[in-house]
Coordinates of C-alpha atoms and ligand atoms in Angstrom, one line a residue:
X25 CA -1.3 68.2 -30.8
X26 CA 1.6 68.1 -33.4
X27 CA 4.4 65.6 -33.5
X28 CA 3.7 63.3 -30.5
X29 CA 6.0 60.7 -31.8
X30 CA 9.2 62.5 -32.3
X31 CA 7.7 64.1 -28.1
X32 CA 7.0 60.5 -27.0
X33 CA 10.5 59.1 -27.9
X34 CA 13.0 61.9 -25.9
X35 CA 14.3 61.4 -22.9
X36 CA 16.3 64.3 -21.8
X37 CA 18.5 63.7 -18.2
X38 CA 21.3 65.0 -16.5
X39 CA 23.6 62.4 -14.7
X40 CA 25.0 63.8 -11.3
X41 CA 27.0 62.7 -8.7
X42 CA 30.0 63.4 -6.3
X43 CA 32.8 63.9 -7.9
X44 CA 34.9 60.5 -8.2
X45 CA 31.6 58.6 -7.8
X46 CA 31.6 57.5 -11.7
X47 CA 30.0 60.5 -14.0
X48 CA 31.8 60.6 -16.0
X49 CA 32.4 56.8 -16.7
X50 CA 29.3 56.2 -16.7
X51 CA 28.1 59.1 -19.7
X52 CA 30.6 57.4 -21.8
X53 CA 29.7 53.3 -21.2
X54 CA 25.8 55.5 -22.2
X55 CA 27.7 56.5 -25.2
X56 CA 29.2 53.3 -26.0
X57 CA 25.5 50.5 -26.4
X58 CA 23.7 54.6 -28.4
X59 CA 27.1 53.9 -31.2
X60 CA 27.5 57.1 -30.2
X61 CA 31.1 56.6 -29.3
X62 CA 33.1 53.3 -30.3
X63 CA 35.7 53.2 -27.7
X64 CA 36.0 53.6 -24.1
X65 CA 37.8 56.6 -23.1
X66 CA 36.4 59.3 -25.5
X67 CA 34.6 61.3 -23.1
X68 CA 37.0 63.4 -21.2
X69 CA 35.0 66.2 -20.3
X70 CA 35.3 66.3 -16.6
X71 CA 39.3 65.9 -16.1
X72 CA 38.8 69.6 -14.7
X73 CA 38.0 67.9 -11.5
X74 CA 41.3 66.2 -10.8
X75 CA 42.9 69.5 -11.0
X76 CA 41.1 70.2 -7.8
X77 CA 43.3 73.3 -7.4
X78 CA 42.7 76.8 -8.8
X79 CA 44.4 75.9 -12.3
X80 CA 42.6 78.6 -14.9
X81 CA 44.5 77.2 -17.9
X82 CA 43.0 74.0 -17.1
X83 CA 39.7 75.4 -17.3
X84 CA 40.3 76.7 -20.6
X85 CA 41.6 73.7 -21.5
X86 CA 38.2 72.4 -20.4
X87 CA 35.8 74.5 -22.0
X88 CA 37.4 74.4 -25.2
X89 CA 36.4 70.7 -25.4
X90 CA 32.6 71.0 -22.8
X91 CA 30.7 72.3 -25.9
X92 CA 30.7 69.8 -27.3
X93 CA 29.8 67.3 -24.6
X94 CA 27.0 69.4 -22.7
X95 CA 24.7 67.6 -24.9
X96 CA 25.4 64.9 -25.8
X97 CA 22.4 63.2 -28.1
X98 CA 22.0 60.1 -29.9
X99 CA 19.0 56.8 -30.7
X100 CA 19.8 53.8 -29.0
X101 CA 16.8 51.8 -30.5
X102 CA 13.2 53.8 -31.1
X103 CA 14.6 56.8 -28.4
X104 CA 16.3 60.1 -28.8
X105 CA 18.9 60.1 -25.2
X106 CA 20.3 63.7 -24.8
X107 CA 22.5 63.4 -21.7
X108 CA 23.2 67.0 -20.9
X109 CA 26.5 67.7 -19.3
X110 CA 26.9 69.0 -15.8
X111 CA 30.5 70.7 -14.5
X112 CA 32.2 68.1 -12.7
X113 CA 34.0 70.3 -10.3
X114 CA 31.6 71.6 -7.5
X115 CA 32.6 75.9 -7.8
X116 CA 30.6 75.3 -11.2
X117 CA 27.7 74.2 -8.7
X118 CA 25.3 77.1 -9.9
X119 CA 26.0 75.6 -13.7
X120 CA 24.6 72.8 -12.5
X121 CA 21.9 74.0 -10.8
X122 CA 20.5 76.0 -14.0
X123 CA 21.3 72.3 -16.7
X124 CA 18.5 70.4 -14.4
X125 CA 16.0 72.9 -15.0
X126 CA 16.0 71.8 -18.7
X127 CA 16.4 67.6 -17.8
X128 CA 13.1 65.9 -17.3
X129 CA 14.7 63.3 -15.5
X130 CA 17.9 62.5 -13.3
X131 CA 20.5 59.3 -13.0
X132 CA 22.1 60.1 -9.7
X133 CA 25.3 58.2 -9.3
X134 CA 26.7 57.0 -6.1
X135 CA 30.2 54.9 -4.9
X136 CA 29.0 51.8 -3.1
X137 CA 32.2 52.4 -0.9
X138 CA 31.0 56.2 -0.1
X139 CA 27.8 56.3 -0.1
X140 CA 25.7 59.7 -0.7
X141 CA 28.6 62.8 -0.2
X142 CA 27.9 66.5 0.1
X143 CA 27.5 67.4 -4.0
X144 CA 25.3 64.0 -4.3
X145 CA 23.3 65.6 -1.7
X146 CA 22.7 69.5 -3.0
X147 CA 22.1 68.3 -6.2
X148 CA 19.0 66.5 -5.4
X149 CA 17.6 69.4 -2.7
X150 CA 17.4 71.0 -6.5
X151 CA 15.6 67.5 -8.2
X152 CA 12.9 67.9 -5.0
X153 CA 12.4 71.8 -5.6
X154 CA 11.7 70.9 -9.1
X155 CA 9.6 67.0 -8.7
X156 CA 12.6 65.4 -11.1
X157 CA 12.3 61.8 -11.0
X158 CA 15.6 60.0 -10.1
X159 CA 16.8 56.6 -11.2
X160 CA 19.8 55.6 -8.8
X161 CA 22.9 53.6 -9.7
X162 CA 25.2 51.9 -7.2
X163 CA 28.7 52.1 -8.2
X164 CA 31.9 50.2 -7.9
X165 CA 30.5 47.5 -6.9
X166 CA 33.3 45.8 -8.1
X167 CA 35.2 46.8 -5.5
X168 CA 35.1 46.4 -1.7
X169 CA 32.1 48.7 0.0
X170 CA 29.1 48.7 2.4
X171 CA 25.9 46.9 3.0
X172 CA 23.9 46.9 -0.4
X173 CA 20.3 46.8 2.7
X174 CA 23.0 50.0 4.6
X175 CA 22.9 52.1 0.8
X176 CA 19.2 52.0 1.0
X177 CA 19.1 53.0 3.6
X178 CA 21.2 56.1 3.7
X179 CA 19.9 56.8 0.1
X180 CA 16.4 56.9 1.4
X181 CA 17.7 59.1 4.5
X182 CA 19.2 61.2 3.2
X183 CA 18.2 61.5 -0.3
X184 CA 15.2 61.9 1.1
X185 CA 13.4 59.7 -0.8
X186 CA 11.6 56.3 -1.3
X187 CA 14.1 54.0 -3.0
X188 CA 12.6 50.1 -4.6
X189 CA 15.7 48.5 -6.0
X190 CA 15.3 47.4 -9.5
X191 CA 18.4 45.1 -9.4
X192 CA 20.4 43.4 -6.6
X193 CA 24.1 42.3 -6.2
X194 CA 25.1 38.7 -5.3
X195 CA 28.1 39.9 -3.1
X196 CA 30.3 42.2 -3.1
X197 CA 34.2 43.7 -3.8
X198 CA 36.4 40.3 -4.9
X199 CA 33.8 38.5 -4.9
X200 CA 31.3 39.8 -6.2
X201 CA 29.5 37.2 -8.4
X202 CA 26.9 40.0 -10.6
X203 CA 23.7 41.3 -10.6
X204 CA 19.7 39.8 -10.0
X205 CA 17.6 42.1 -12.6
X206 CA 14.2 42.6 -10.1
X207 CA 12.4 43.8 -12.9
X208 CA 13.3 41.6 -15.4
X209 CA 13.5 38.6 -13.6
X210 CA 16.8 37.5 -15.5
X211 CA 20.9 36.8 -14.0
X212 CA 23.7 38.6 -15.8
X213 CA 27.3 37.5 -14.9
X214 CA 29.8 39.8 -13.6
X215 CA 32.7 39.2 -15.9
X216 CA 35.8 42.7 -15.6
X217 CA 35.1 44.2 -19.7
X218 CA 36.0 47.3 -20.2
X219 CA 34.2 47.4 -23.5
X220 CA 31.4 44.8 -23.8
X221 CA 28.9 43.5 -21.9
X222 CA 28.6 40.0 -20.2
X223 CA 27.3 36.5 -19.4
X224 CA 23.2 37.5 -19.1
X225 CA 22.0 33.8 -17.6
X226 CA 18.0 32.8 -19.3
X227 CA 16.2 31.9 -16.3
X228 CA 12.0 31.7 -15.3
X229 CA 12.8 33.8 -11.6
X230 CA 14.3 32.9 -8.6
X231 CA 13.8 30.0 -7.8
X232 CA 15.6 28.8 -11.3
X233 CA 18.5 26.3 -10.1
X234 CA 20.3 27.8 -13.1
X235 CA 21.2 30.7 -10.2
X236 CA 22.7 27.7 -7.9
X237 CA 24.3 26.2 -11.0
X238 CA 24.9 30.0 -12.4
X239 CA 26.3 31.4 -9.0
X240 CA 27.0 28.2 -6.1
X241 CA 24.5 27.2 -3.5
X242 CA 25.3 29.6 -1.1
X243 CA 24.8 32.7 -3.1
X244 CA 21.9 31.0 -4.6
X245 CA 20.0 30.9 -1.4
X246 CA 21.4 34.7 0.2
X247 CA 20.3 35.9 -2.7
X248 CA 17.4 34.2 -2.6
X249 CA 16.6 35.9 1.1
X250 CA 18.0 39.1 0.5
X251 CA 15.1 39.4 -2.6
X252 CA 12.1 37.9 -0.2
X253 CA 13.1 40.5 2.3
X254 CA 13.1 43.4 -0.5
X255 CA 9.6 42.2 -1.3
X256 CA 8.7 42.0 2.2
X257 CA 10.3 45.8 3.4
X258 CA 9.6 47.6 0.1
X259 CA 5.8 48.2 -2.2
X260 CA 5.6 46.7 -5.8
X261 CA 7.8 49.4 -7.9
X262 CA 4.7 51.4 -9.5
X263 CA 5.6 53.7 -12.6
X264 CA 3.5 56.8 -11.7
X265 CA 4.8 56.8 -7.9
X266 CA 9.0 56.9 -10.4
X267 CA 7.1 59.7 -11.9
X268 CA 6.2 61.6 -9.6
X269 CA 9.2 61.5 -7.9
X270 CA 8.4 59.7 -5.0
X271 CA 10.1 57.0 -5.4
X272 CA 13.3 56.0 -6.9
X273 CA 14.3 52.7 -8.6
X274 CA 18.3 51.2 -7.4
X275 CA 20.9 49.9 -9.7
X276 CA 23.9 48.5 -9.0
X277 CA 27.3 47.6 -10.7
X278 CA 29.7 48.2 -12.3
X279 CA 30.5 51.0 -14.9
X280 CA 34.0 50.8 -15.2
X281 CA 33.3 46.7 -16.2
X282 CA 30.5 47.7 -18.2
X283 CA 28.8 45.9 -16.1
X284 CA 24.7 47.1 -15.3
X285 CA 24.7 49.9 -17.4
X286 CA 22.5 47.7 -19.4
X287 CA 19.5 47.4 -17.5
X288 CA 20.2 50.6 -16.3
X289 CA 19.4 52.0 -20.4
X290 CA 17.2 49.5 -20.5
X291 CA 14.7 50.2 -17.6
X292 CA 15.7 54.0 -18.3
X293 CA 14.5 54.1 -21.9
X294 CA 11.1 52.7 -20.9
X295 CA 10.1 54.4 -17.3
X296 CA 11.4 57.5 -17.5
X297 CA 9.7 60.7 -18.6
X298 CA 9.4 61.9 -22.2
X299 CA 9.3 65.9 -22.0
X300 CA 7.3 67.1 -19.3
X301 CA 5.5 70.2 -19.5
X302 CA 6.9 73.1 -18.2
X303 CA 5.4 75.2 -16.0
X304 CA 6.1 79.8 -17.2
X305 CA 4.8 82.4 -15.2
X306 CA 1.5 82.6 -17.5
X307 CA 0.0 79.6 -17.5
X308 CA 2.0 75.7 -18.0
X309 CA 2.9 74.9 -21.6
X310 CA 2.6 72.1 -22.6
X311 CA 5.5 70.4 -25.1
X312 CA 2.9 69.1 -27.8
X313 CA 1.7 72.3 -28.1
X314 CA 2.2 73.3 -32.0
X315 CA 3.9 76.7 -31.4
X316 CA 7.2 76.9 -29.9
X317 CA 8.7 78.2 -26.7
X318 CA 11.5 77.3 -25.2
X319 CA 14.3 78.6 -23.0
X320 CA 18.1 79.3 -22.5
X321 CA 19.6 77.1 -19.7
X322 CA 23.0 77.9 -21.0
X323 CA 25.7 80.6 -21.8
X324 CA 29.0 78.8 -23.6
X325 CA 31.2 81.5 -24.7
X326 CA 33.7 80.9 -27.0
X327 CA 37.7 80.4 -26.6
X328 CA 38.2 82.8 -29.8
X329 CA 38.9 86.2 -27.6
X330 CA 38.8 87.7 -30.8
X331 CA 35.7 87.5 -31.4
X332 CA 33.4 87.1 -28.4
X333 CA 30.7 85.4 -29.9
X334 CA 29.1 82.4 -27.7
X335 CA 26.6 80.0 -27.6
X336 CA 23.5 80.1 -26.1
X337 CA 21.8 76.9 -25.2
X338 CA 18.4 76.7 -25.9
X339 CA 15.7 73.6 -25.0
X340 CA 12.8 73.2 -26.4
X341 CA 9.3 73.1 -24.4
X342 CA 7.0 73.2 -27.2
X343 CA 6.6 72.9 -31.3
X344 CA 8.9 72.4 -33.9
X345 CA 11.9 75.1 -33.5
X346 CA 12.9 75.9 -37.1
X347 CA 15.3 77.5 -38.7
X348 CA 15.7 80.7 -40.3
X349 CA 12.1 81.7 -39.1
X350 CA 11.4 84.2 -36.9
X351 CA 11.0 84.3 -32.9
X352 CA 10.4 86.4 -30.5
X353 CA 13.4 87.4 -27.4
X354 CA 10.7 88.6 -24.5
X355 CA 12.6 90.5 -23.0
X356 CA 13.6 92.2 -24.7
X357 CA 10.9 91.9 -27.4
X358 CA 12.8 92.3 -30.3
X359 CA 12.4 89.5 -33.2
X360 CA 15.4 87.7 -34.4
X361 CA 15.9 85.3 -37.0
X362 CA 18.4 81.9 -36.6
X363 CA 20.3 80.7 -39.8
X364 CA 22.6 78.7 -38.2
X365 CA 21.3 77.0 -35.4
X366 CA 23.2 74.0 -33.8
X367 CA 22.3 70.2 -33.6
X368 CA 24.4 68.4 -31.0
X369 CA 24.3 64.3 -31.4
X370 CA 26.9 62.4 -30.3
X371 CA 29.8 65.0 -29.9
X372 CA 29.7 66.5 -33.0
X373 CA 28.1 69.6 -33.7
X374 CA 26.0 70.2 -36.5
X375 CA 23.7 73.1 -38.1
X376 CA 19.6 71.9 -38.0
X377 CA 16.2 72.5 -39.5
X378 CA 14.2 71.1 -37.2
X379 CA 13.8 70.7 -32.8
X380 CA 11.8 68.6 -31.5
X381 CA 10.8 69.1 -27.7
X382 CA 13.0 67.8 -25.0
X383 CA 15.9 68.6 -27.6
X384 CA 18.0 71.2 -26.9
X385 CA 19.4 73.4 -29.5
X386 CA 22.4 76.3 -30.4
X387 CA 21.5 79.5 -31.3
X388 CA 24.8 81.3 -31.4
X389 CA 24.6 84.8 -29.4
X390 CA 26.5 87.9 -29.8
X391 CA 24.9 89.2 -26.8
X392 CA 21.8 88.6 -27.0
X393 CA 20.8 85.9 -24.3
X394 CA 20.9 85.7 -20.5
X395 CA 20.5 82.7 -18.8
X396 CA 16.3 81.8 -18.2
X397 CA 15.4 84.0 -21.1
X398 CA 12.1 83.0 -23.6
X399 CA 12.0 82.9 -27.3
X400 CA 8.4 82.3 -28.9
X401 CA 6.5 83.0 -31.5
X402 CA 5.3 85.6 -30.7
X403 CA 3.2 84.6 -27.2
X404 CA 4.1 86.9 -23.7
X405 CA 5.5 84.1 -22.1
X406 CA 8.1 83.9 -19.0
X407 CA 9.4 80.8 -18.0
X408 CA 10.4 79.4 -15.0
X409 CA 14.4 79.1 -14.4
X410 CA 15.7 78.3 -10.9
X411 CA 16.4 80.8 -8.4
X412 CA 19.7 81.7 -7.7
X413 CA 21.1 80.4 -4.5
X414 CA 22.8 83.3 -2.2
X415 CA 26.5 82.5 -2.9
X416 CA 28.9 81.2 -0.4
X417 CA 32.2 83.4 -0.6
X418 CA 32.5 87.2 -1.2
X419 CA 34.8 89.7 -3.2
X420 CA 35.6 92.7 -3.8
X421 CA 35.9 93.8 -7.4
X422 CA 37.8 97.2 -8.1
X423 CA 39.7 98.2 -11.3
X424 CA 43.1 98.0 -11.7
X425 CA 43.6 99.2 -15.3
X426 CA 42.1 103.2 -14.9
X427 CA 41.9 104.0 -18.9
X428 CA 39.8 100.3 -19.0
X429 CA 37.1 101.0 -17.2
X430 CA 33.8 100.4 -19.7
X431 CA 35.5 97.4 -21.0
X432 CA 35.5 96.6 -17.4
X433 CA 32.1 97.0 -16.8
X434 CA 30.5 96.0 -19.8
X435 CA 33.2 92.9 -18.8
X436 CA 31.1 92.7 -16.3
X437 CA 27.6 92.5 -17.5
X438 CA 28.0 90.2 -19.8
X439 CA 30.1 87.1 -17.5
X440 CA 26.5 87.7 -15.0
X441 CA 24.5 87.5 -18.3
X442 CA 26.1 83.8 -18.4
X443 CA 25.7 83.0 -14.8
X444 CA 29.5 82.8 -14.3
X445 CA 28.9 84.7 -10.4
X446 CA 25.9 87.1 -9.2
X447 CA 26.8 91.2 -8.8
X448 CA 25.7 92.6 -5.7
X449 CA 26.1 97.0 -5.6
X450 CA 27.0 97.9 -1.5
X451 CA 24.7 101.1 -1.4
X452 CA 26.3 102.3 1.5
X453 CA 30.0 102.6 -0.4
X454 CA 27.9 101.9 -4.1
X455 CA 31.7 99.0 -3.8
X456 CA 30.5 96.1 -6.1
X457 CA 30.6 93.0 -5.1
X458 CA 30.9 89.6 -6.1
X459 CA 29.4 86.4 -5.1
X460 CA 30.0 82.6 -5.8
X461 CA 29.6 79.0 -5.0
X462 CA 33.9 78.4 -5.0
X463 CA 37.3 80.0 -5.4
X464 CA 37.7 79.4 -8.7
X465 CA 35.5 81.4 -10.0
X466 CA 36.9 84.5 -9.3
X467 CA 40.0 83.3 -10.9
X468 CA 37.9 82.2 -14.3
X469 CA 36.4 85.8 -14.2
X470 CA 39.6 87.7 -13.6
X471 CA 41.4 85.4 -16.4
X472 CA 38.5 86.1 -18.6
X473 CA 37.8 89.7 -17.8
X474 CA 41.5 89.8 -19.1
X475 CA 41.9 87.9 -22.1
X476 CA 38.0 88.4 -23.5
X477 CA 37.9 92.1 -22.8
X478 CA 41.5 93.7 -22.1
X479 CA 40.4 94.4 -18.4
X480 CA 42.1 94.0 -15.1
X481 CA 40.4 93.4 -11.8
X482 CA 41.7 93.1 -8.8
X483 CA 40.1 91.0 -5.7
X484 CA 39.7 93.1 -2.5
X485 CA 38.8 91.1 0.6
X486 CA 35.0 91.5 2.0
X487 CA 33.8 89.6 5.1
X488 CA 30.8 88.3 4.6
X489 CA 28.6 85.5 5.8
X490 CA 25.2 85.2 3.8
X491 CA 23.6 87.4 1.7
X492 CA 19.9 87.4 1.7
X493 CA 16.9 88.7 -0.4
X494 CA 14.6 91.1 2.0
X495 CA 11.1 91.5 2.0
X496 CA 8.2 92.6 3.9
X497 CA 4.6 93.5 3.7
X498 CA 5.0 96.6 6.2
X499 CA 6.9 98.9 4.0
X500 CA 7.8 101.3 6.7
X501 CA 9.0 98.2 8.6
X502 CA 11.2 97.5 5.7
X503 CA 12.5 101.2 4.8
X504 CA 13.9 100.9 8.9
X505 CA 15.4 97.8 8.5
X506 CA 17.0 99.1 5.3
X507 CA 17.7 102.1 7.1
X508 CA 19.1 100.5 11.0
X509 CA 21.6 98.3 8.8
X510 CA 22.2 100.7 5.8
X511 CA 26.3 100.1 5.4
X512 CA 25.2 96.2 5.1
X513 CA 22.6 97.5 2.5
X514 CA 23.1 95.5 -1.1
X515 CA 20.8 95.8 -4.8
X516 CA 21.4 92.8 -6.8
X517 CA 20.7 92.9 -10.9
X518 CA 16.9 93.3 -10.6
X519 CA 17.4 95.8 -8.1
X520 CA 16.1 94.0 -5.2
X521 CA 17.7 94.5 -1.6
X522 CA 19.9 91.9 -0.2
X523 CA 21.0 92.0 3.4
X524 CA 24.8 91.5 3.1
X525 CA 25.3 89.7 7.1
X526 CA 28.7 88.9 7.8
X527 CA 28.2 85.7 10.6
X528 CA 25.2 83.7 11.4
X529 CA 24.7 85.3 14.7
X530 CA 24.0 88.8 12.8
X531 CA 21.0 86.7 10.6
X532 CA 19.8 85.2 13.8
X533 CA 19.4 88.4 15.5
X534 CA 18.5 90.4 12.9
X535 CA 15.9 87.5 11.9
X536 CA 14.8 87.5 16.0
X537 CA 14.6 91.7 15.6
X538 CA 12.9 92.2 13.0
X539 CA 9.8 89.8 12.5
X540 CA 8.2 91.9 10.0
X541 CA 10.8 91.1 7.2
X542 CA 11.2 88.0 5.3
X543 CA 14.8 87.1 4.5
X544 CA 15.6 84.6 2.1
X545 CA 18.2 82.8 0.1
X546 CA 17.0 81.7 -2.9
X547 CA 16.3 84.9 -5.1
X548 CA 12.8 83.8 -5.6
X549 CA 10.5 83.9 -3.2
Ligands
G4P30 P1 33.1 61.5 -11.9 O1 32.8 61.3 -12.8 O2 31.6 60.9 -10.9 O3 34.2 62.7 -11.2 O4 34.0 60.0 -11.8 P2 34.9 59.1 -12.9 O5 34.0 58.5 -14.8 O6 35.8 60.0 -13.8 O7 35.5 58.3 -12.2 C1 36.2 58.3 -11.2 C2 37.5 56.9 -10.7 O8 36.2 56.2 -10.8 C3 38.4 56.4 -12.3 O9 39.5 56.3 -11.6 C4 37.4 55.5 -12.4 O10 37.9 55.0 -13.7 C5 37.3 55.2 -11.8 N1 35.4 54.2 -11.9 C6 34.3 54.2 -12.2 N2 33.5 53.4 -12.7 C7 34.3 52.3 -11.4 C8 33.7 50.8 -11.0 O11 33.1 50.4 -11.8 N3 34.9 49.9 -10.5 C9 35.8 51.1 -10.1 N4 36.4 50.2 -9.7 N5 36.4 52.0 -11.0 C10 35.3 52.7 -11.4 P3 40.9 57.0 -12.0 O12 41.3 56.2 -11.7 O13 40.3 58.2 -10.6 O14 40.6 58.1 -13.2 P4 40.9 57.2 -14.9 O15 42.2 57.1 -14.7 O16 40.4 55.9 -14.6 O17 39.9 58.2 -16.0

């Protein structure tokens, strides 16, 4: 067993939210506490979401700065924290799903006025699939919003997880006075301030008269009633239940005012999991194992179109990654040596010699890696990634410059390796179909094909509702289905059968008429 100390002090997580709930602001405040940045306003990585229209020049700018903020590592007390950034724009939801494969826990930010929104619900589904422990931060208490008890009910119902408040607000909006920390029995008074930490009142317990003196008799009485209700309704907080993803602790605050953020962070480092065992197809890999293993969860293309060099983001799962050592790229069976691995500390990238489990190492990649690839010291191991989800938008991709067919095909292959979108080949007419989760990705693909590969493509409409992977134990039934639906059959890049349903009715009928066929909406089953 090696590196136990290094492993146990690491906390690798992502902050997720619906756009505008305050993820960027919270990230920035956490970095302020960690001393990783010194003024608010330094993290701008998610500003692309503000241009919700398809402005791909903005995408290019975004890609340029987001390498630096993709992983933000910093030390906080004895802890080494890695925040994995996720794209703010919902068209890049697949990127977020994949990033969630590399984290050990998650903080969800919810706007107190808006409650649980679509994107939060979807991301929580992914957390649930992976049993990822979550902490919820209810943000913007300085603004008028919903009753905190209503919010708790909604969180439980919409996110399908039990909740347990560990802090409690005293009023909200204009009358917001502060937060009582149920976990530590302290009282923090609210003073709007974008840079600094606010006043803490030392109290013995909830009955301390210092509370009355600080917030007034009425609000103190209301707080006591609320806390009594909370203790009556919600079971005592149990750390193991949180680690088992059975219960989500809830904190209240205002990220913009740096209020409630330190409480969140202090509790987070104490209770959040250090790197957890990771399931590979062959076996479970423990972080404490001596030998290095890791997997690629993200590939970032370089902005410089003249040098198609990428950076592969590898999550270290076990052992120690060492610069200059030989490692096996399991998919190809080849051995590579990486002389310039990159560490991510705050917003800087630097060469690093040793990387521990929980950390992310950036490896220069000139076309070796695909999302989901495993690297080891020699063992044939395959980490299970997150399945691809059935895309929501589809278009035929056509070549607009016949002289550049080779470039186009290469570009498409590489962009798919990067996980930009999914490619299906229609078996009826041989045409290539690109499936995405949002319109923006089509524009990214077209732009990048032109600028990085010199290839021109155009999009042609295809009317599709869903692509679903099909299988059956009965080969005859499968073949007969494929024959009946031959116009709507495609293959994915792994040559698996995919049924292209053009309406929900058609899909429903197919499911009804072919009971021996299993229809899957994710690529792993
Ligand atoms: P996101 O990454 O989740 O999309 O959200 P972001 O942090 O960018 O926050 C969205 C907006 O909400 C920002 O305002 C931000 O200042 C504001 N905000 C975040 N936390 C709080 C809070 O605790 N209280 C209040 N009142 N507002 C908060 P913006 O005007 O859209 O952007 P900006 O010009 O301030 O950057």
